[in-house]
mmCIF file of C-alpha atoms in Angstrom:
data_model
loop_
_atom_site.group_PDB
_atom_site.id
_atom_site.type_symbol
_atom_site.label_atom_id
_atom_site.label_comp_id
_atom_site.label_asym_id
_atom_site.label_seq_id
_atom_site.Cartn_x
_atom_site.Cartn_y
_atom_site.Cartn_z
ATOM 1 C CA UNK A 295 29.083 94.365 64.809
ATOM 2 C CA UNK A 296 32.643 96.089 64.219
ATOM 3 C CA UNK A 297 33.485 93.513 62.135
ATOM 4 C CA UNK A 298 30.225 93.472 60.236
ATOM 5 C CA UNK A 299 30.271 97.092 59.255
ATOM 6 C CA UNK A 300 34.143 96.388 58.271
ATOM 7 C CA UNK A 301 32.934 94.032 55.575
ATOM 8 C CA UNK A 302 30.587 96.319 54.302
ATOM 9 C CA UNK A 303 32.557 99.001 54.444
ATOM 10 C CA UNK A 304 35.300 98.125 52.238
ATOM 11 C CA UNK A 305 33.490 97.180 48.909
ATOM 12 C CA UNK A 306 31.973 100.671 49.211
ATOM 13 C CA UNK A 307 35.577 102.383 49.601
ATOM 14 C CA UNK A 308 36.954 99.989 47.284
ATOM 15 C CA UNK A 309 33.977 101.608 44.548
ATOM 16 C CA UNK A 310 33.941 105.031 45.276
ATOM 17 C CA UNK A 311 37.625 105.743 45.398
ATOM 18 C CA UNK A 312 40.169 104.058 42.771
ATOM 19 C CA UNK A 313 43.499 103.134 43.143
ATOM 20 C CA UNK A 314 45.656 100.465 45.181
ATOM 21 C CA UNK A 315 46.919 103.015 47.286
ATOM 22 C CA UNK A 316 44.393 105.289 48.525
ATOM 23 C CA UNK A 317 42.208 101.956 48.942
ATOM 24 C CA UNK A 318 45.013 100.662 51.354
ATOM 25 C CA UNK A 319 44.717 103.591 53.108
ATOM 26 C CA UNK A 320 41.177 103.215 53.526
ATOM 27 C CA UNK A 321 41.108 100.250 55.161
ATOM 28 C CA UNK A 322 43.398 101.008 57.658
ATOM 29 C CA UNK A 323 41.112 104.048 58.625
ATOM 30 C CA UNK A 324 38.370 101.830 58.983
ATOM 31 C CA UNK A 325 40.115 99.142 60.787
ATOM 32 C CA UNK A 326 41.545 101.607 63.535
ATOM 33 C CA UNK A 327 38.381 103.360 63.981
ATOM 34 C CA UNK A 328 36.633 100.039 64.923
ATOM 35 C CA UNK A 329 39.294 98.528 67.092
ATOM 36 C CA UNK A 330 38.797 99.091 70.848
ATOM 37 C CA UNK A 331 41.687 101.139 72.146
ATOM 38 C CA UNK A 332 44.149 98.697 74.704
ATOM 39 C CA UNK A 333 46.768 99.961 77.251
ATOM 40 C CA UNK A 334 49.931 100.895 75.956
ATOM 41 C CA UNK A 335 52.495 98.504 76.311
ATOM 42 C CA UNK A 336 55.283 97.998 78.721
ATOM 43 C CA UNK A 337 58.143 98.796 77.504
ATOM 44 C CA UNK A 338 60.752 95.771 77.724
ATOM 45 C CA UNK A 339 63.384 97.570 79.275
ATOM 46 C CA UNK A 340 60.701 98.890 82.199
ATOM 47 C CA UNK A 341 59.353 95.153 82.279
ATOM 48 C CA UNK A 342 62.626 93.640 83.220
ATOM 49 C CA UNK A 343 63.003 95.781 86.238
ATOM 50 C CA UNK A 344 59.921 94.933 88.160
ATOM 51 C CA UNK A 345 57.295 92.195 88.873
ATOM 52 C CA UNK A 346 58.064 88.654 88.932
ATOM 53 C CA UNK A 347 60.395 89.057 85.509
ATOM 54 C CA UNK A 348 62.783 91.275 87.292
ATOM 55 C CA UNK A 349 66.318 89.403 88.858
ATOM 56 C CA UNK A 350 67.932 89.780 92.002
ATOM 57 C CA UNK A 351 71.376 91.649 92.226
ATOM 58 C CA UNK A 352 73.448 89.400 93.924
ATOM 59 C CA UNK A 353 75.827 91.851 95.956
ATOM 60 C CA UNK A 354 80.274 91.087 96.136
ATOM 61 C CA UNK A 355 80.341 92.340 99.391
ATOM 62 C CA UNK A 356 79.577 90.976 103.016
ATOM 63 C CA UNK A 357 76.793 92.746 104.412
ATOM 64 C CA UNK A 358 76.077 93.637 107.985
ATOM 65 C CA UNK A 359 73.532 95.458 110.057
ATOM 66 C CA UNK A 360 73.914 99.368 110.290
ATOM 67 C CA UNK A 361 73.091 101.780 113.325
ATOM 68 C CA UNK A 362 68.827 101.334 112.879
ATOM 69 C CA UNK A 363 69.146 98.008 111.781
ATOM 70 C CA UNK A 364 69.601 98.809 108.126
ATOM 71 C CA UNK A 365 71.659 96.412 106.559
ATOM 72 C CA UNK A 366 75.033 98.112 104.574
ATOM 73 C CA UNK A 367 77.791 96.703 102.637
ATOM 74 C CA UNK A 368 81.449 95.901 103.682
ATOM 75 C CA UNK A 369 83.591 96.347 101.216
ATOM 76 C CA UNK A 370 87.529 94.882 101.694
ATOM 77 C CA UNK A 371 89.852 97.187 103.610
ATOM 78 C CA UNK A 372 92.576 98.846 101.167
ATOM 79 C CA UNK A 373 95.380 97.188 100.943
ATOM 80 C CA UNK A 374 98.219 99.355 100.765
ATOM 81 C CA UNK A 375 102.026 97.664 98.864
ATOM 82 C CA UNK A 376 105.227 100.152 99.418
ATOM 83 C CA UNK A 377 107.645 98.571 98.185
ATOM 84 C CA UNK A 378 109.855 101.985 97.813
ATOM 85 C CA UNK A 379 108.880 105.360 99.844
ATOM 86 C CA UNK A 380 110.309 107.587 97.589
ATOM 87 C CA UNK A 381 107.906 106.408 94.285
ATOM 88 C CA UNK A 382 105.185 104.824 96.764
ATOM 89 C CA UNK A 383 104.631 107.540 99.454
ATOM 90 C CA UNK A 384 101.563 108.727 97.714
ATOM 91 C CA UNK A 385 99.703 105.697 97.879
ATOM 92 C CA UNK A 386 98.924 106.205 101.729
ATOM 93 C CA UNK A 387 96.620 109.154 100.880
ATOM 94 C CA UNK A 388 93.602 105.955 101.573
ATOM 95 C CA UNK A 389 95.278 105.569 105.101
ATOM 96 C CA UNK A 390 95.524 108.609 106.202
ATOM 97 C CA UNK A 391 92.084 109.752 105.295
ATOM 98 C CA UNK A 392 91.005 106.507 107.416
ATOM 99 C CA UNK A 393 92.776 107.574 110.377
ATOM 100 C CA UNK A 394 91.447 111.075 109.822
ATOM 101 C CA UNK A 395 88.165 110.045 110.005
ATOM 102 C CA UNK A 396 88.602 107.801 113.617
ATOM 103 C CA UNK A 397 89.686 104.291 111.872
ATOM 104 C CA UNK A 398 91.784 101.658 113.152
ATOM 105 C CA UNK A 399 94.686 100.570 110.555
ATOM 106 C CA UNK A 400 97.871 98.353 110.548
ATOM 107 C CA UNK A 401 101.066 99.985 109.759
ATOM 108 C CA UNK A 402 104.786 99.184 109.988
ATOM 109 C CA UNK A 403 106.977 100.900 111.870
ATOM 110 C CA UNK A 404 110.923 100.428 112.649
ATOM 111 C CA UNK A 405 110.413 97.309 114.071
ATOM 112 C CA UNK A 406 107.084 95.754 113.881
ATOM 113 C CA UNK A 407 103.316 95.621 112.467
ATOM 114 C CA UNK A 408 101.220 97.849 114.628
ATOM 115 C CA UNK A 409 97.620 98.799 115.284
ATOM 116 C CA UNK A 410 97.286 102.207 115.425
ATOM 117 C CA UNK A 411 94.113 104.777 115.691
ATOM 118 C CA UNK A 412 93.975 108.753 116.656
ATOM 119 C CA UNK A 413 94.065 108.871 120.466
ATOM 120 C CA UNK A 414 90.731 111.418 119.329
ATOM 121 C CA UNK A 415 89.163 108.852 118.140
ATOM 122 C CA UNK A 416 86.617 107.359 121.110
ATOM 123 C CA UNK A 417 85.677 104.380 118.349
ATOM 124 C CA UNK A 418 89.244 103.493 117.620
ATOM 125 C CA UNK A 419 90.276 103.042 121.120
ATOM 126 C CA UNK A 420 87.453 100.562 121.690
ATOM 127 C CA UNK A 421 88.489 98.712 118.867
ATOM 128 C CA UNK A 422 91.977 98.924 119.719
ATOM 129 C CA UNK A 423 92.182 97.423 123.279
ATOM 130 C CA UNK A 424 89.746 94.864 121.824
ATOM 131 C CA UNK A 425 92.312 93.921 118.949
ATOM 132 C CA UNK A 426 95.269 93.450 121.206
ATOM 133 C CA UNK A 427 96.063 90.271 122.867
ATOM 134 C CA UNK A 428 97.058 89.198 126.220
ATOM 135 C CA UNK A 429 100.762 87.209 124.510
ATOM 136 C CA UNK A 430 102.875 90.520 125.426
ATOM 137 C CA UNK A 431 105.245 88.371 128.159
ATOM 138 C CA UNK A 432 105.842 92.566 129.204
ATOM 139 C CA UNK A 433 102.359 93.919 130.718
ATOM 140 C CA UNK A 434 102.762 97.311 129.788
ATOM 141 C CA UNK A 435 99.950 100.375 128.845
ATOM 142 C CA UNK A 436 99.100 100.748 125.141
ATOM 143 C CA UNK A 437 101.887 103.578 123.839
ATOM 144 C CA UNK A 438 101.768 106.997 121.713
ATOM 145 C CA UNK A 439 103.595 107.252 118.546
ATOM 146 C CA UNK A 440 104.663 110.161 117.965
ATOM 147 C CA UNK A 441 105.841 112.547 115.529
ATOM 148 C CA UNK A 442 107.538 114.923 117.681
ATOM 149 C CA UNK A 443 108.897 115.614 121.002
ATOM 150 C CA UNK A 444 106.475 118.917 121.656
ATOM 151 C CA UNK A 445 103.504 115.811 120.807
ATOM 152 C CA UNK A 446 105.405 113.796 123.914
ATOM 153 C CA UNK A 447 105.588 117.010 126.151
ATOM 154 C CA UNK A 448 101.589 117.768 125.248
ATOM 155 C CA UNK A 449 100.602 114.509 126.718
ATOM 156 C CA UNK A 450 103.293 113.191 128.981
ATOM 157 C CA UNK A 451 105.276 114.695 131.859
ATOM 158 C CA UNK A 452 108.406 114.075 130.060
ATOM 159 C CA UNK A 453 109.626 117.343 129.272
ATOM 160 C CA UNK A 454 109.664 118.629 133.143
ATOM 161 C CA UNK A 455 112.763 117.325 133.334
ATOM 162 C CA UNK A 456 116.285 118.729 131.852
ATOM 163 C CA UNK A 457 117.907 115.368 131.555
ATOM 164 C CA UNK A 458 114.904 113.702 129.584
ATOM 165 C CA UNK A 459 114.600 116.160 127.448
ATOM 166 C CA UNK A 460 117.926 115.979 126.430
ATOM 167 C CA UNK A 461 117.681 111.767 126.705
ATOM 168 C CA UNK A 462 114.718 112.223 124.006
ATOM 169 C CA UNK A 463 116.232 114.529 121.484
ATOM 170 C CA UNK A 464 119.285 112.258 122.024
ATOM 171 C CA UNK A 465 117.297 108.763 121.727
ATOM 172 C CA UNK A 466 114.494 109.464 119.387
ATOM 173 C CA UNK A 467 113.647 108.587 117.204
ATOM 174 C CA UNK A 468 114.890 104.865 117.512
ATOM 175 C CA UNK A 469 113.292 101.319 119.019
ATOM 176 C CA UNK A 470 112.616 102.102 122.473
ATOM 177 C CA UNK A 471 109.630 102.597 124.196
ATOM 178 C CA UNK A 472 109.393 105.003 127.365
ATOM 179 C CA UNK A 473 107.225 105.501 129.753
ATOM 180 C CA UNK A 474 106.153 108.533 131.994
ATOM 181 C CA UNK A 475 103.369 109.913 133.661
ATOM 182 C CA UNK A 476 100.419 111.204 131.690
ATOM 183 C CA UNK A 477 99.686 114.888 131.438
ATOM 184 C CA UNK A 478 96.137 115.888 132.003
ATOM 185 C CA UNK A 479 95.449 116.570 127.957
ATOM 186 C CA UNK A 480 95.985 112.824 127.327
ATOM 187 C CA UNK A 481 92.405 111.537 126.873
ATOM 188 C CA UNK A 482 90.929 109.882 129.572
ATOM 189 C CA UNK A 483 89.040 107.146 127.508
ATOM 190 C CA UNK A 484 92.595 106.148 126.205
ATOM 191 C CA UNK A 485 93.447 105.889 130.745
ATOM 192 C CA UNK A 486 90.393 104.495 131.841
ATOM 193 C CA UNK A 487 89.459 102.184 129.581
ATOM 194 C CA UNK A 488 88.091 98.724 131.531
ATOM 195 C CA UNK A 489 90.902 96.682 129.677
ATOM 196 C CA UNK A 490 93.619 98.717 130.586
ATOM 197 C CA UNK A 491 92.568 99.377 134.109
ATOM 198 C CA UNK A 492 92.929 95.289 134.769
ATOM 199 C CA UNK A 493 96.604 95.424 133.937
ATOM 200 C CA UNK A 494 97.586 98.722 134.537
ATOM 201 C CA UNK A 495 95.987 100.821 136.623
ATOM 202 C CA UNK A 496 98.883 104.163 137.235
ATOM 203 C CA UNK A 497 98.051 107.634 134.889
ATOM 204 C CA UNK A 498 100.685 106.480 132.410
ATOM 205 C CA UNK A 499 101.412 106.260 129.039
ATOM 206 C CA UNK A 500 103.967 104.400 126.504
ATOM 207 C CA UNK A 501 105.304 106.901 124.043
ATOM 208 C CA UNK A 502 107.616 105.948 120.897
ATOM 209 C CA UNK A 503 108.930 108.071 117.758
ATOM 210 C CA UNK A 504 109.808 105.376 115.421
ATOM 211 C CA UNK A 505 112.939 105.483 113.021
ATOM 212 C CA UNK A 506 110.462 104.658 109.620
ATOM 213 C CA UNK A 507 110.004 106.420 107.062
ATOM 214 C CA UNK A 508 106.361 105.474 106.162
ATOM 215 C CA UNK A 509 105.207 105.643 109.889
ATOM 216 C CA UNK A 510 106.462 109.024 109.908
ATOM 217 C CA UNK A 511 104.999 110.137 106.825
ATOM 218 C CA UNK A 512 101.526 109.093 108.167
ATOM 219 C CA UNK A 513 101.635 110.617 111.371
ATOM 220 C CA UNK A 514 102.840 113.826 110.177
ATOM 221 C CA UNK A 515 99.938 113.883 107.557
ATOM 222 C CA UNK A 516 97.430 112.577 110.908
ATOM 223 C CA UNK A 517 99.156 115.467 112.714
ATOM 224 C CA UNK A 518 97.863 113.541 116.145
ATOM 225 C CA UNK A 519 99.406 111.021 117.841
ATOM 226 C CA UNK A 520 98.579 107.369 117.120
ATOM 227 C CA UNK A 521 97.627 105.364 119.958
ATOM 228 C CA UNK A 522 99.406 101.605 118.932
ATOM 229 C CA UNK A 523 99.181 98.030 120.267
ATOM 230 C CA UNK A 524 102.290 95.910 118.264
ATOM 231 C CA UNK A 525 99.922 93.298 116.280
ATOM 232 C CA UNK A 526 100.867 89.640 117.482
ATOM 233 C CA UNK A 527 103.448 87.640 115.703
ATOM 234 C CA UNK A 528 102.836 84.494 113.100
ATOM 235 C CA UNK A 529 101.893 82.175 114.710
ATOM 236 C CA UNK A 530 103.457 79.630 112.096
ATOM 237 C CA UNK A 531 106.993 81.286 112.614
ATOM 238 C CA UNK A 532 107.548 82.492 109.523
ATOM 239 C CA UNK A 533 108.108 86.119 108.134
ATOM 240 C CA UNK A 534 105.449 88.415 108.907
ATOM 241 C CA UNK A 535 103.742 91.677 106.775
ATOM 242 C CA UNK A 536 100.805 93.400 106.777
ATOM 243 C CA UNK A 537 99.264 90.683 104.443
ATOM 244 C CA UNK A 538 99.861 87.836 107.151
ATOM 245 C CA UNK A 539 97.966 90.268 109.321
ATOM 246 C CA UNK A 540 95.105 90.810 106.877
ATOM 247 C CA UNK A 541 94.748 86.825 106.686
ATOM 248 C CA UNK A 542 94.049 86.943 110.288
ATOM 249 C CA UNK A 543 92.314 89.915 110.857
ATOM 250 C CA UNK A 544 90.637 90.663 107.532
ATOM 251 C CA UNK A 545 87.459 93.284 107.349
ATOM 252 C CA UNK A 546 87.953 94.025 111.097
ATOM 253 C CA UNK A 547 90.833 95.910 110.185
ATOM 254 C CA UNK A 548 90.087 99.433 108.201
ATOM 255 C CA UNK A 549 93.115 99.748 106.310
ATOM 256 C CA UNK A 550 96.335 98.130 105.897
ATOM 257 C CA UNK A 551 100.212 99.106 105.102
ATOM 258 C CA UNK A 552 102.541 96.535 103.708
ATOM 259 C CA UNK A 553 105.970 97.399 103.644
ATOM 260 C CA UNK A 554 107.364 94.035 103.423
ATOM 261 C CA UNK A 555 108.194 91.369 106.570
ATOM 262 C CA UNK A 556 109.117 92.454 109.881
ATOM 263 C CA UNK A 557 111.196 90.171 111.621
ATOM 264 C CA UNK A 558 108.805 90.027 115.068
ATOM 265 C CA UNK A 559 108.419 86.696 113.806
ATOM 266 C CA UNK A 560 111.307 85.726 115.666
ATOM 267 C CA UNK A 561 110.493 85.424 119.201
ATOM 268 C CA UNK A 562 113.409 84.354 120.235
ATOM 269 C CA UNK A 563 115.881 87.130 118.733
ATOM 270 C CA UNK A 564 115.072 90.261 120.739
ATOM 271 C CA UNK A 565 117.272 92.438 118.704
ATOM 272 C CA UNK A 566 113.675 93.469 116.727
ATOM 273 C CA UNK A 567 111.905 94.417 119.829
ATOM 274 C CA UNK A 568 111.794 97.580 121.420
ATOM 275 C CA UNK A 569 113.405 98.673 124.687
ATOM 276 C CA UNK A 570 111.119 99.332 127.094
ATOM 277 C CA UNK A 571 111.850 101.632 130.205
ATOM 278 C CA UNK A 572 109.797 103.132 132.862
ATOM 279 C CA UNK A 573 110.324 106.515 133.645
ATOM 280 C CA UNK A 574 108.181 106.154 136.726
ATOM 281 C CA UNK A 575 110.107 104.242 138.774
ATOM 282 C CA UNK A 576 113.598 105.515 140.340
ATOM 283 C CA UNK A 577 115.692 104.795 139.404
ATOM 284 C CA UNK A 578 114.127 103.830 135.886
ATOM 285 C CA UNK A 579 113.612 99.938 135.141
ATOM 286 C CA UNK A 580 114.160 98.348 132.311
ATOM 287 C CA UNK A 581 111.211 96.270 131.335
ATOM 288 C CA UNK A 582 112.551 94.519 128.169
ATOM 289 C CA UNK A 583 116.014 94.814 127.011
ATOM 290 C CA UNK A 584 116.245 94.533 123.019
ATOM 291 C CA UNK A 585 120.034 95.044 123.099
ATOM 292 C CA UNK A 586 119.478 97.092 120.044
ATOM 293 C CA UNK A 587 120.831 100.949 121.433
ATOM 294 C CA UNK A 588 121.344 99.712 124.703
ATOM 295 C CA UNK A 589 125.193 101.304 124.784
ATOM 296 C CA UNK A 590 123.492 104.958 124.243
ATOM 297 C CA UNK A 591 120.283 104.130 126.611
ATOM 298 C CA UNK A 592 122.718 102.995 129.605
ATOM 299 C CA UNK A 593 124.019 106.397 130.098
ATOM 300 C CA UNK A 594 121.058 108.016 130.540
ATOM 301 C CA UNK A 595 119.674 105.544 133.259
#
């Protein structure tokens, strides 16, 4: 019928008003009046984005499952290259703010790779007795590293003593690894942790103030002690960094801090190992002998 009264319509408009113009435009008057109105359309852009047209975002990251179930993504750890302090010191800012906020990273320090966490950090101590390995031929409790001695006094017994007090300010910082009682501050999840209390089960704690200059840039930005398991050597013998490490360890690791190969590696050549002595005992006992500052540690056992 629409159509009909189109036809008729535009002889009549076509005879009662002249011109090729206003006749145009008087057809198109017509024609819209008699069209049924339809829904607006879409809009591509809002099309593409919904229904069966729209395509799946395929994500770069792992994803895992979240507290609730919720799934969340993973990204890759940083990975942190110093190859000079002095012009590279400000790329740990990513490291620090990880520790900061409970994480577990990999660092160097004067003579290996290390985990390290805040001892504050109930999450990071899990992690880090889980992390460490059983290799150590030395079974001795996971050790502080420290940025000061008033840190070691705070959460050892150390300091009761004149003669280790003067030992430490003598010794440290430098590759050894003491160990004395633990004072009643030192957190008791770091003491009574199920893993440590198979192999150790004495109130004491390792504590170490490492001769590196990126260690010790770290913990004084922390300003806690870092609770540190040495990570395991290569297994294929050859030099190892923080990016052998990452190989092996890879998103379970929050962070990382290469500052080239650390000669751990070599199993065999002690002289990049710690000494390790326990204060405990009396007279002291040497649990591993580096022979690297053994002349200056004799005189003080």
């Amino acid at each position: 019928a629409g159509a009909g009264l189109l036809r008729m319509a535009i002889p009549l408009g076509f005879c009662a008003i002249g011109g090729t113009h206003v006749q145009a435009m008087f057809i198109h008057c017509i024609a819209s009046a008699l069209t049924p109105r339809s829904r607006p359309m879409t809009p591509l852009r809002q099309l593409s984005t919904r229904g069966s047209l729209a395509r799946p975002q395929r994500s770069t990251f792992q994803m895992k499952k979240g507290k609730g179930g919720a799934a969340t993504e993973k990204r890759a750890p940083p990975f942190i290259e110093i190859e000079s302090f002095e012009s590279d010191s400000w790329k740990l800012e990513p490291a620090v703010q990880a520790l900061k906020n409970g994480g577990l990273g990999i660092i160097p320090t004067d003579t290996s790779y290390a985990f390290v966490t805040p001892i504050t950090s109930r999450e990071g101590i899990e992690r880090i007795y889980e992390m460490r390995q059983a290799a150590s031929t030395v079974k001795k409790p996971l050790s502080l590293l420290c940025g000061s001695i008033s840190q070691i006094a705070m959460y050892t017994t150390a300091t009761q003593t004149k003669q280790n007090f003067k030992m430490l300010k003598e010794l440290f910082p430098g590759p050894y690894t003491f160990i004395f009682p633990a004072s009643p501050d030192l957190p008791k999840m770091i003491l009574e942790h199920k893993t440590r209390l198979k192999t150790w089960k004495r109130s004491e704690i390792g504590v170490r103030m490492p001769d590196d200059a990126i260690c010790v840039e770290i913990m004084e930005q922390v300003d806690v002690p870092l609770l540190c398991a040495t990570v395991p050597p290569s297994l294929d013998g050859g030099e190892f960094c923080a990016g052998t490490a990452m190989e092996e360890f890879g998103r379970d690791i929050d962070f990382y801090v290469d500052a080239g190969p650390r000669n751990q590696a070599l199993q065999e050549d002690q002289q990049f190992r710690t000494t390790v002595v326990d204060f405990t005992s009396d007279p002291p006992e040497v649990l591993r002998d580096s022979s690297v500052g053994t002349d200056r540690l004799q005189e003080w056992l």
